[in-house]
Short mmCIF file of C-alpha atoms in Angstrom, two decimals:
data_model
loop_
_atom_site.label_atom_id
_atom_site.label_comp_id
_atom_site.label_asym_id
_atom_site.label_seq_id
_atom_site.Cartn_x
_atom_site.Cartn_y
_atom_site.Cartn_z
CA MET P 976 108.80 62.20 60.05
CA LYS P 977 105.21 61.11 59.76
CA GLN P 978 104.05 64.69 60.04
CA GLU P 979 106.51 65.71 57.33
CA ARG P 980 105.12 63.12 54.97
CA GLY P 981 101.60 64.13 55.86
CA ARG P 982 102.32 67.73 54.94
CA ARG P 983 103.83 66.72 51.62
CA ALA P 984 100.91 64.53 50.83
CA GLY P 985 98.66 67.47 51.70
CA ARG P 986 100.27 69.63 49.10
CA GLY P 987 99.73 67.08 46.32
CA ARG P 988 96.26 65.81 47.15
CA SER P 989 93.84 67.21 49.68
CA ALA P 990 94.80 65.95 53.16
CA VAL P 991 94.28 69.58 54.36
CA PRO P 992 91.66 71.19 52.14
CA PRO P 993 92.41 74.87 51.42
CA GLU P 994 89.23 76.07 53.09
CA LYS P 995 90.26 74.25 56.26
CA ALA P 996 93.75 75.80 56.21
CA GLY P 997 92.08 79.20 55.82
CA ALA P 998 89.80 78.50 58.75
CA ARG P 999 92.77 77.50 60.86
CA GLN P 1000 94.60 80.69 59.96
CA GLU P 1001 91.50 82.65 60.84
CA ARG P 1002 91.18 80.92 64.19
CA LYS P 1003 94.82 81.65 64.93
CA GLU P 1004 94.21 85.32 64.12
CA ARG P 1005 91.20 85.33 66.44
CA THR P 1006 93.18 83.82 69.31
CA ARG P 1007 95.96 86.36 68.79
CA GLN P 1008 93.45 89.19 68.95
CA ALA P 1009 91.81 87.63 72.01
CA LEU P 1010 95.21 87.59 73.74
CA LEU P 1011 95.69 91.28 72.92
CA ASP P 1012 92.22 92.16 74.19
CA ALA P 1013 92.70 90.16 77.39
CA GLY P 1014 96.12 91.75 77.88
CA LEU P 1015 94.66 95.23 77.49
CA GLU P 1016 91.96 94.50 80.03
CA LEU P 1017 94.32 92.98 82.58
CA VAL P 1018 96.76 95.88 82.16
CA ALA P 1019 93.95 98.25 83.08
CA GLU P 1020 93.74 96.50 86.45
CA HIS P 1021 97.35 95.79 87.34
CA GLY P 1022 99.52 97.80 84.97
CA PHE P 1023 101.77 96.19 82.41
CA ALA P 1024 104.37 95.30 85.06
CA GLY P 1025 101.74 93.19 86.82
CA LEU P 1026 100.70 91.28 83.70
CA SER P 1027 101.17 87.50 83.84
CA LEU P 1028 101.23 85.15 80.89
CA ARG P 1029 99.33 82.56 82.88
CA GLN P 1030 96.53 84.99 83.60
CA ILE P 1031 96.16 86.10 79.98
CA THR P 1032 96.03 82.58 78.63
CA ARG P 1033 93.54 81.53 81.31
CA GLU P 1034 91.36 84.46 80.30
CA VAL P 1035 91.45 83.37 76.64
CA GLY P 1036 91.06 79.68 77.47
CA ILE P 1037 94.31 78.30 76.06
CA VAL P 1038 97.23 76.55 77.77
CA PRO P 1039 100.08 78.88 78.84
CA THR P 1040 102.62 77.45 76.38
CA ALA P 1041 100.26 78.15 73.46
CA PHE P 1042 100.95 81.84 74.05
CA TYR P 1043 104.27 81.47 72.23
CA ARG P 1044 102.54 80.51 68.99
CA HIS P 1045 101.36 84.12 68.87
CA PHE P 1046 103.96 86.28 70.62
CA ARG P 1047 107.62 85.85 71.46
CA ASP P 1048 106.98 87.16 74.97
CA LEU P 1049 104.82 89.58 76.96
CA ASP P 1050 106.88 92.56 75.78
CA GLU P 1051 106.00 91.78 72.17
CA LEU P 1052 102.33 91.76 73.11
CA GLY P 1053 102.81 95.10 74.91
CA LEU P 1054 104.50 96.65 71.90
CA LYS P 1055 101.63 95.49 69.71
CA LEU P 1056 99.21 97.20 72.12
CA VAL P 1057 101.21 100.43 71.76
CA ALA P 1058 101.00 100.13 67.97
CA GLU P 1059 97.26 99.36 68.14
CA SER P 1060 96.72 102.41 70.34
CA PHE P 1061 98.28 104.91 67.97
CA GLY P 1062 97.05 103.09 64.87
CA THR P 1063 96.30 105.59 62.11
CA LEU P 1064 96.19 108.69 64.32
CA ARG P 1065 99.43 110.11 62.95
CA GLN P 1066 98.31 109.78 59.34
CA MET P 1067 94.90 111.27 60.14
CA LEU P 1068 96.46 114.30 61.82
CA ARG P 1069 98.88 114.69 58.97
CA ALA P 1070 96.07 114.64 56.43
CA ALA P 1071 94.26 117.34 58.43
CA ARG P 1072 97.16 119.74 57.95
CA ARG P 1073 97.70 119.08 54.26
CA ASP P 1074 96.08 122.41 53.46
CA ILE P 1075 97.76 124.94 55.71
CA THR P 1076 96.19 128.11 54.38
CA ASP P 1077 93.71 128.29 57.26
CA TYR P 1078 95.54 127.88 60.63
CA GLY P 1079 92.34 127.99 62.63
CA GLN P 1080 90.75 125.19 60.67
CA VAL P 1081 93.82 122.98 60.95
CA ILE P 1082 93.80 123.47 64.72
CA ASP P 1083 90.09 122.80 65.14
CA GLN P 1084 90.21 119.68 62.98
CA SER P 1085 93.30 118.32 64.71
CA VAL P 1086 91.78 118.65 68.17
CA GLU P 1087 88.54 117.06 66.98
CA ILE P 1088 90.36 114.13 65.37
CA LEU P 1089 92.25 113.59 68.62
CA GLU P 1090 89.09 113.76 70.68
CA GLN P 1091 87.23 111.21 68.55
CA TYR P 1092 90.22 108.92 68.34
CA VAL P 1093 90.76 108.90 72.09
CA SER P 1094 87.09 108.25 72.75
CA GLN P 1095 87.07 105.34 70.29
CA ARG P 1096 90.15 103.76 71.85
CA ARG P 1097 89.61 104.73 75.43
CA THR P 1098 91.11 101.63 77.04
CA HIS P 1099 94.09 101.76 74.69
CA PHE P 1100 94.83 105.36 75.61
CA GLN P 1101 94.43 104.64 79.30
CA PHE P 1102 97.11 102.02 78.79
CA ILE P 1103 99.31 104.60 77.03
CA ALA P 1104 98.73 107.30 79.66
CA ARG P 1105 99.65 104.87 82.37
CA GLU P 1106 102.62 103.12 80.81
CA ARG P 1107 104.15 106.38 79.60
CA SER P 1108 105.41 106.79 83.18
CA SER P 1109 105.46 103.18 84.26
CA GLY P 1110 108.34 100.97 85.18
CA VAL P 1111 108.55 98.82 82.06
CA MET P 1112 111.29 100.42 80.01
CA VAL P 1113 110.65 98.73 76.65
CA ILE P 1114 107.02 99.88 76.61
CA ARG P 1115 107.89 103.37 77.86
CA GLN P 1116 110.45 103.74 75.10
CA ALA P 1117 108.05 102.54 72.43
CA ILE P 1118 105.54 105.18 73.52
CA ARG P 1119 108.21 107.87 73.57
CA TRP P 1120 109.25 106.77 70.11
CA GLU P 1121 105.71 107.08 68.78
CA LEU P 1122 105.44 110.58 70.24
CA ARG P 1123 108.79 111.54 68.71
CA LEU P 1124 107.46 110.53 65.32
CA PHE P 1125 104.53 112.89 65.88
CA VAL P 1126 106.98 115.65 66.74
CA SER P 1127 109.30 115.13 63.78
CA GLU P 1128 106.48 114.87 61.26
CA LEU P 1129 104.90 118.01 62.65
CA ALA P 1130 108.24 119.85 62.57
CA LEU P 1131 108.55 118.92 58.91
CA ASP P 1132 105.05 120.17 58.12
CA LEU P 1133 105.66 123.38 60.08
CA SER P 1134 108.75 124.15 58.00
CA ARG P 1135 106.43 124.56 55.01
CA PHE P 1136 104.72 127.56 56.64
CA PRO P 1137 106.12 130.73 55.01
CA VAL P 1138 106.62 132.43 58.39
CA LEU P 1139 108.63 129.44 59.65
CA SER P 1140 110.63 128.53 56.58
CA GLU P 1141 113.73 130.35 57.84
CA TRP P 1142 113.68 128.84 61.32
CA PRO P 1143 116.58 126.65 62.45
CA ALA P 1144 115.69 122.98 62.89
CA GLU P 1145 115.96 123.02 66.69
CA ASP P 1146 113.41 125.81 66.99
CA LEU P 1147 110.96 124.00 64.73
CA GLN P 1148 111.54 120.92 66.86
CA ALA P 1149 110.85 122.86 70.08
CA LEU P 1150 107.67 124.31 68.59
CA ALA P 1151 106.45 120.92 67.38
CA GLU P 1152 107.22 119.42 70.80
CA LEU P 1153 105.24 122.16 72.52
CA ILE P 1154 102.24 121.39 70.33
CA VAL P 1155 102.50 117.60 70.73
CA ASN P 1156 102.96 117.87 74.51
CA SER P 1157 99.90 120.04 74.69
CA MET P 1158 97.97 117.39 72.72
CA VAL P 1159 99.24 114.65 75.06
CA VAL P 1160 97.96 116.50 78.11
CA THR P 1161 94.68 117.17 76.30
CA ALA P 1162 94.28 113.45 75.57
CA GLU P 1163 94.94 112.61 79.23
CA GLY P 1164 92.43 115.22 80.30
CA LEU P 1165 89.81 113.74 77.95
CA LEU P 1166 90.36 110.28 79.44
CA ASP P 1167 89.71 111.69 82.88
CA ALA P 1168 86.75 113.91 81.98
CA GLY P 1169 83.73 113.11 84.10
CA SER P 1170 80.99 114.51 81.85
CA GLU P 1171 80.24 115.58 78.29
CA ARG P 1172 80.46 119.16 79.52
CA ASP P 1173 83.99 118.54 80.87
CA ARG P 1174 84.98 117.05 77.51
CA GLN P 1175 83.72 120.09 75.66
CA ASP P 1176 85.61 122.40 78.02
CA ILE P 1177 88.81 120.49 77.42
CA VAL P 1178 88.34 120.56 73.63
CA GLU P 1179 87.65 124.31 73.62
CA SER P 1180 90.56 125.00 75.92
CA ALA P 1181 92.91 122.91 73.74
CA LYS P 1182 91.86 124.81 70.61
CA LYS P 1183 92.42 128.12 72.36
CA GLN P 1184 95.84 127.04 73.63
CA LEU P 1185 96.97 125.87 70.21
CA ARG P 1186 95.84 129.18 68.73
CA MET P 1187 97.88 131.00 71.37
CA ILE P 1188 100.94 128.98 70.40
CA VAL P 1189 100.43 129.58 66.69
CA VAL P 1190 99.96 133.32 67.19
CA GLY P 1191 103.12 133.30 69.27
CA VAL P 1192 104.97 131.63 66.44
CA ALA P 1193 104.29 134.41 64.00
CA ASN P 1194 106.04 136.80 66.38
CA TRP P 1195 108.84 134.69 67.69
CA ARG P 1196 112.32 135.89 66.80
CA THR P 1197 115.11 133.36 66.95
CA MET T 460 91.97 102.61 134.41
CA LYS T 461 95.46 102.09 135.71
CA GLN T 462 96.89 103.81 132.66
CA GLU T 463 94.55 106.76 133.19
CA ARG T 464 95.71 107.17 136.73
CA GLY T 465 99.30 106.83 135.60
CA ARG T 466 98.90 109.62 133.11
CA ARG T 467 97.33 111.90 135.70
CA ALA T 468 100.08 111.19 138.13
CA GLY T 469 102.55 111.96 135.39
CA ARG T 470 101.19 115.41 134.95
CA GLY T 471 101.53 116.30 138.64
CA ARG T 472 104.82 114.61 139.52
CA SER T 473 107.25 112.96 137.14
CA ALA T 474 106.00 109.44 136.32
CA VAL T 475 106.71 110.29 132.67
CA PRO T 476 109.56 112.77 132.63
CA PRO T 477 109.16 115.45 129.94
CA GLU T 478 112.32 114.37 128.14
CA LYS T 479 110.89 110.82 127.87
CA ALA T 480 107.56 112.04 126.52
CA GLY T 481 109.49 114.10 123.99
CA ALA T 482 111.52 111.06 123.02
CA ARG T 483 108.33 109.04 122.55
CA GLN T 484 106.85 111.73 120.32
CA GLU T 485 110.06 111.82 118.35
CA ARG T 486 110.06 108.07 117.91
CA LYS T 487 106.47 108.19 116.73
CA GLU T 488 107.43 110.87 114.19
CA ARG T 489 110.32 108.70 113.01
CA THR T 490 108.08 105.66 112.54
CA ARG T 491 105.56 107.75 110.65
CA GLN T 492 108.28 109.00 108.33
CA ALA T 493 109.65 105.46 107.94
CA LEU T 494 106.17 104.33 106.83
CA LEU T 495 106.04 107.13 104.27
CA ASP T 496 109.51 106.28 102.97
CA ALA T 497 108.74 102.57 102.76
CA GLY T 498 105.44 103.37 101.02
CA LEU T 499 107.19 105.53 98.46
CA GLU T 500 109.72 102.80 97.72
CA LEU T 501 107.12 100.06 97.40
CA VAL T 502 104.95 102.25 95.17
CA ALA T 503 107.91 102.59 92.81
CA GLU T 504 107.81 98.83 92.33
CA HIS T 505 104.13 98.00 92.24
CA GLY T 506 102.25 101.27 91.87
CA PHE T 507 99.98 102.65 94.54
CA ALA T 508 97.21 100.20 93.65
CA GLY T 509 99.57 97.33 94.49
CA LEU T 510 100.56 98.72 97.88
CA SER T 511 99.76 96.51 100.87
CA LEU T 512 99.65 97.62 104.48
CA ARG T 513 101.24 94.34 105.56
CA GLN T 514 104.19 94.90 103.25
CA ILE T 515 104.82 98.46 104.44
CA THR T 516 104.71 97.56 108.11
CA ARG T 517 106.97 94.55 107.55
CA GLU T 518 109.45 96.85 105.82
CA VAL T 519 109.43 99.23 108.80
CA GLY T 520 109.46 96.44 111.36
CA ILE T 521 106.19 97.08 113.18
CA VAL T 522 103.05 94.94 113.49
CA PRO T 523 100.36 95.64 110.86
CA THR T 524 97.82 97.06 113.32
CA ALA T 525 100.38 99.64 114.51
CA PHE T 526 99.96 101.32 111.10
CA TYR T 527 96.72 102.88 112.32
CA ARG T 528 98.50 104.84 115.01
CA HIS T 529 99.99 106.89 112.19
CA PHE T 530 97.49 106.90 109.30
CA ARG T 531 93.77 106.29 109.01
CA ASP T 532 94.36 104.09 105.96
CA LEU T 533 96.63 103.64 102.93
CA ASP T 534 94.89 106.46 101.07
CA GLU T 535 95.86 108.91 103.81
CA LEU T 536 99.47 107.81 103.46
CA GLY T 537 99.21 108.27 99.67
CA LEU T 538 97.79 111.76 100.06
CA LYS T 539 100.63 112.65 102.40
CA LEU T 540 103.08 111.43 99.72
CA VAL T 541 101.38 113.74 97.19
CA ALA T 542 101.74 116.65 99.61
CA GLU T 543 105.39 115.76 100.31
CA SER T 544 106.08 115.64 96.57
CA PHE T 545 104.85 119.13 95.82
CA GLY T 546 106.09 120.52 99.13
CA THR T 547 107.13 124.14 98.71
CA LEU T 548 107.41 124.09 94.90
CA ARG T 549 104.37 126.29 94.37
CA GLN T 550 105.60 128.96 96.78
CA MET T 551 109.08 128.86 95.25
CA LEU T 552 107.72 129.34 91.73
CA ARG T 553 105.48 132.09 92.94
CA ALA T 554 108.39 133.91 94.56
CA ALA T 555 110.31 133.64 91.28
CA ARG T 556 107.66 135.66 89.48
CA ARG T 557 107.23 138.34 92.10
CA ASP T 558 109.16 140.75 89.90
CA ILE T 559 107.59 140.48 86.46
CA THR T 560 109.52 143.23 84.69
CA ASP T 561 111.86 140.76 83.01
CA TYR T 562 109.86 137.95 81.35
CA GLY T 563 112.96 136.09 80.24
CA GLN T 564 114.40 135.95 83.73
CA VAL T 565 111.14 134.73 85.25
CA ILE T 566 111.04 131.92 82.69
CA ASP T 567 114.67 130.88 83.16
CA GLN T 568 114.38 130.90 86.94
CA SER T 569 111.11 128.98 86.95
CA VAL T 570 112.50 126.20 84.76
CA GLU T 571 115.64 126.00 86.89
CA ILE T 572 113.64 125.81 90.12
CA LEU T 573 111.57 123.00 88.63
CA GLU T 574 114.65 121.14 87.45
CA GLN T 575 116.35 121.28 90.84
CA TYR T 576 113.21 120.41 92.70
CA VAL T 577 112.49 117.36 90.54
CA SER T 578 116.06 116.14 90.87
CA GLN T 579 115.95 116.51 94.66
CA ARG T 580 112.66 114.59 94.92
CA ARG T 581 113.14 112.18 92.09
CA THR T 582 111.30 109.22 93.64
CA HIS T 583 108.46 111.46 94.75
CA PHE T 584 107.99 112.82 91.26
CA GLN T 585 108.15 109.35 89.74
CA PHE T 586 105.28 108.52 92.05
CA ILE T 587 103.40 111.62 90.86
CA ALA T 588 104.10 110.95 87.16
CA ARG T 589 102.84 107.43 87.56
CA GLU T 590 99.81 107.97 89.75
CA ARG T 591 98.64 110.94 87.70
CA SER T 592 97.26 108.34 85.27
CA SER T 593 96.83 105.41 87.59
CA GLY T 594 93.72 103.66 88.75
CA VAL T 595 93.48 105.03 92.28
CA MET T 596 90.98 107.84 92.03
CA VAL T 597 91.62 109.58 95.36
CA ILE T 598 95.34 109.95 94.60
CA ARG T 599 94.71 110.99 90.99
CA GLN T 600 92.32 113.67 92.15
CA ALA T 601 94.74 114.97 94.77
CA ILE T 602 97.40 115.37 92.09
CA ARG T 603 94.96 117.07 89.74
CA TRP T 604 93.98 119.36 92.58
CA GLU T 605 97.61 120.32 93.25
CA LEU T 606 98.12 121.10 89.56
CA ARG T 607 94.93 123.17 89.51
CA LEU T 608 96.31 125.26 92.33
CA PHE T 609 99.40 125.90 90.22
CA VAL T 610 97.15 126.98 87.34
CA SER T 611 94.94 129.29 89.36
CA GLU T 612 97.85 130.97 91.14
CA LEU T 613 99.62 131.48 87.84
CA ALA T 614 96.45 132.87 86.24
CA LEU T 615 96.22 135.36 89.08
CA ASP T 616 99.84 136.44 88.66
CA LEU T 617 99.41 136.70 84.88
CA SER T 618 96.50 139.09 85.32
CA ARG T 619 98.99 141.58 86.79
CA PHE T 620 100.85 141.81 83.48
CA PRO T 621 99.79 145.05 81.74
CA VAL T 622 99.27 143.32 78.39
CA LEU T 623 96.98 140.75 80.03
CA SER T 624 95.06 142.90 82.46
CA GLU T 625 92.06 143.16 80.10
CA TRP T 626 91.84 139.46 79.33
CA PRO T 627 88.72 137.55 80.37
CA ALA T 628 89.27 135.03 83.16
CA GLU T 629 88.83 131.95 80.94
CA ASP T 630 91.61 133.07 78.59
CA LEU T 631 93.99 133.69 81.48
CA GLN T 632 93.05 130.25 82.75
CA ALA T 633 93.77 128.65 79.35
CA LEU T 634 97.13 130.41 79.15
CA ALA T 635 98.11 129.38 82.68
CA GLU T 636 97.06 125.81 81.92
CA LEU T 637 99.18 125.76 78.78
CA ILE T 638 102.20 126.87 80.80
CA VAL T 639 101.61 124.42 83.67
CA ASN T 640 101.01 121.52 81.26
CA SER T 641 104.23 122.35 79.52
CA MET T 642 106.02 122.28 82.90
CA VAL T 643 104.43 118.92 83.76
CA VAL T 644 105.72 117.35 80.55
CA THR T 645 109.12 118.95 81.18
CA ALA T 646 109.24 117.41 84.66
CA GLU T 647 108.34 113.98 83.24
CA GLY T 648 111.02 114.37 80.60
CA LEU T 649 113.60 115.22 83.27
CA LEU T 650 112.69 112.09 85.23
CA ASP T 651 113.31 110.02 82.14
CA ALA T 652 116.48 111.77 80.96
CA GLY T 653 119.33 109.31 80.54
CA SER T 654 122.27 111.73 80.79
CA GLU T 655 123.26 115.18 81.99
CA ARG T 656 123.30 116.22 78.34
CA ASP T 657 119.67 115.08 77.92
CA ARG T 658 118.72 117.06 81.02
CA GLN T 659 120.31 120.19 79.65
CA ASP T 660 118.51 119.74 76.31
CA ILE T 661 115.18 119.41 78.09
CA VAL T 662 115.83 122.51 80.21
CA GLU T 663 116.84 124.59 77.18
CA SER T 664 113.89 123.34 75.17
CA ALA T 665 111.48 124.14 78.02
CA LYS T 666 112.82 127.69 78.31
CA LYS T 667 112.46 128.18 74.57
CA GLN T 668 108.92 126.82 74.58
CA LEU T 669 107.84 129.06 77.44
CA ARG T 670 109.31 132.05 75.62
CA MET T 671 107.30 131.10 72.53
CA ILE T 672 104.14 131.00 74.60
CA VAL T 673 104.86 134.35 76.26
CA VAL T 674 105.62 136.03 72.93
CA GLY T 675 102.38 134.58 71.61
CA VAL T 676 100.52 136.11 74.52
CA ALA T 677 101.57 139.63 73.66
CA ASN T 678 99.92 139.17 70.27
CA TRP T 679 96.89 137.14 71.14
CA ARG T 680 93.58 138.85 70.55
CA THR T 681 90.58 137.54 72.42
#
């Protein structure tokens, strides 16, 4: 009751100055991000299945129950990590294939975007690579869902290629899946690469493989 | 000292009858296999990194130190699980492509062999899918090594195709890698398939994708 009155008074006068409310919001945002970062780090050690709320909050320096001010449960935090991992990658890849007149250039650019993205979000993609086959269903499904979006967007873009315009939907889907799967394995290879030389080999090999697929396409009869 | 004399006596007379020694060897084999089975099951819950020697031996009903009669350490048990997982798959796939006159048949058979193999060793392949991206380096490397063997054997077989006989080694390697990667993702998809219908879709899609790759090959210029 007292709190209620306090809040009302705050609206009329200045019991909570706007700059202070902003600072509080900012601090809340920072704590939320700190929980995500701590979660990502702990997942790297024990996998998502081994994550404990108590451990995350200890890491961030808040009491366990305060976790619920930021996330409904650990799964919600995990799903946010999945979303953070993929971030704007899909849009970036899509932009790279806006101009489809030069196949080779689209392929080279796509592989390079992937390579840079994975290297910028290394820990995130290690989380994805691991949880893609892990035991926590809700996370595994979220990752599969993200990859399906890649596939369906790519299938749509592929249908604009003159040579593919007559293809039935399931063949476009299979082709898009082949390309996305190849990119997934490339990303996992990049995460595991021991040296700059290894990375370059993987990038070159991925470009070559995608070119093989695309050349195949032009000759595939349904 | 007494034991030593006992063993010697055993050789000459019958202090340890042959059938008893055989039974002992058999029991040892059974315990070893029980350790592997228990390890595989526990890995499914906690990942290989979470495996504890104490837990495995408790599961099997032997004292912890008895573990070392069977394996040097947990890593050796993990490596044996990797070997068990792949078993005779490589040889079976190789046999399926002995006669390369009919591309389509080789593809169909290979995908079907993979499908049956994965369904027979489901828990093993879940272990592989998971540890392929896990934190335990020695296991990850063993899996990568197995997959590399698949790639190099396939590259060798591909070089026997008339249309590929002139290809440089690194292009054959890239092609073989593309095919093996596609099979890896297919296997992971099969593990995750919710229904018989899903399984069939994955099998059909894999066959179609491999055909796309093979058709591409015939038109690829180095």
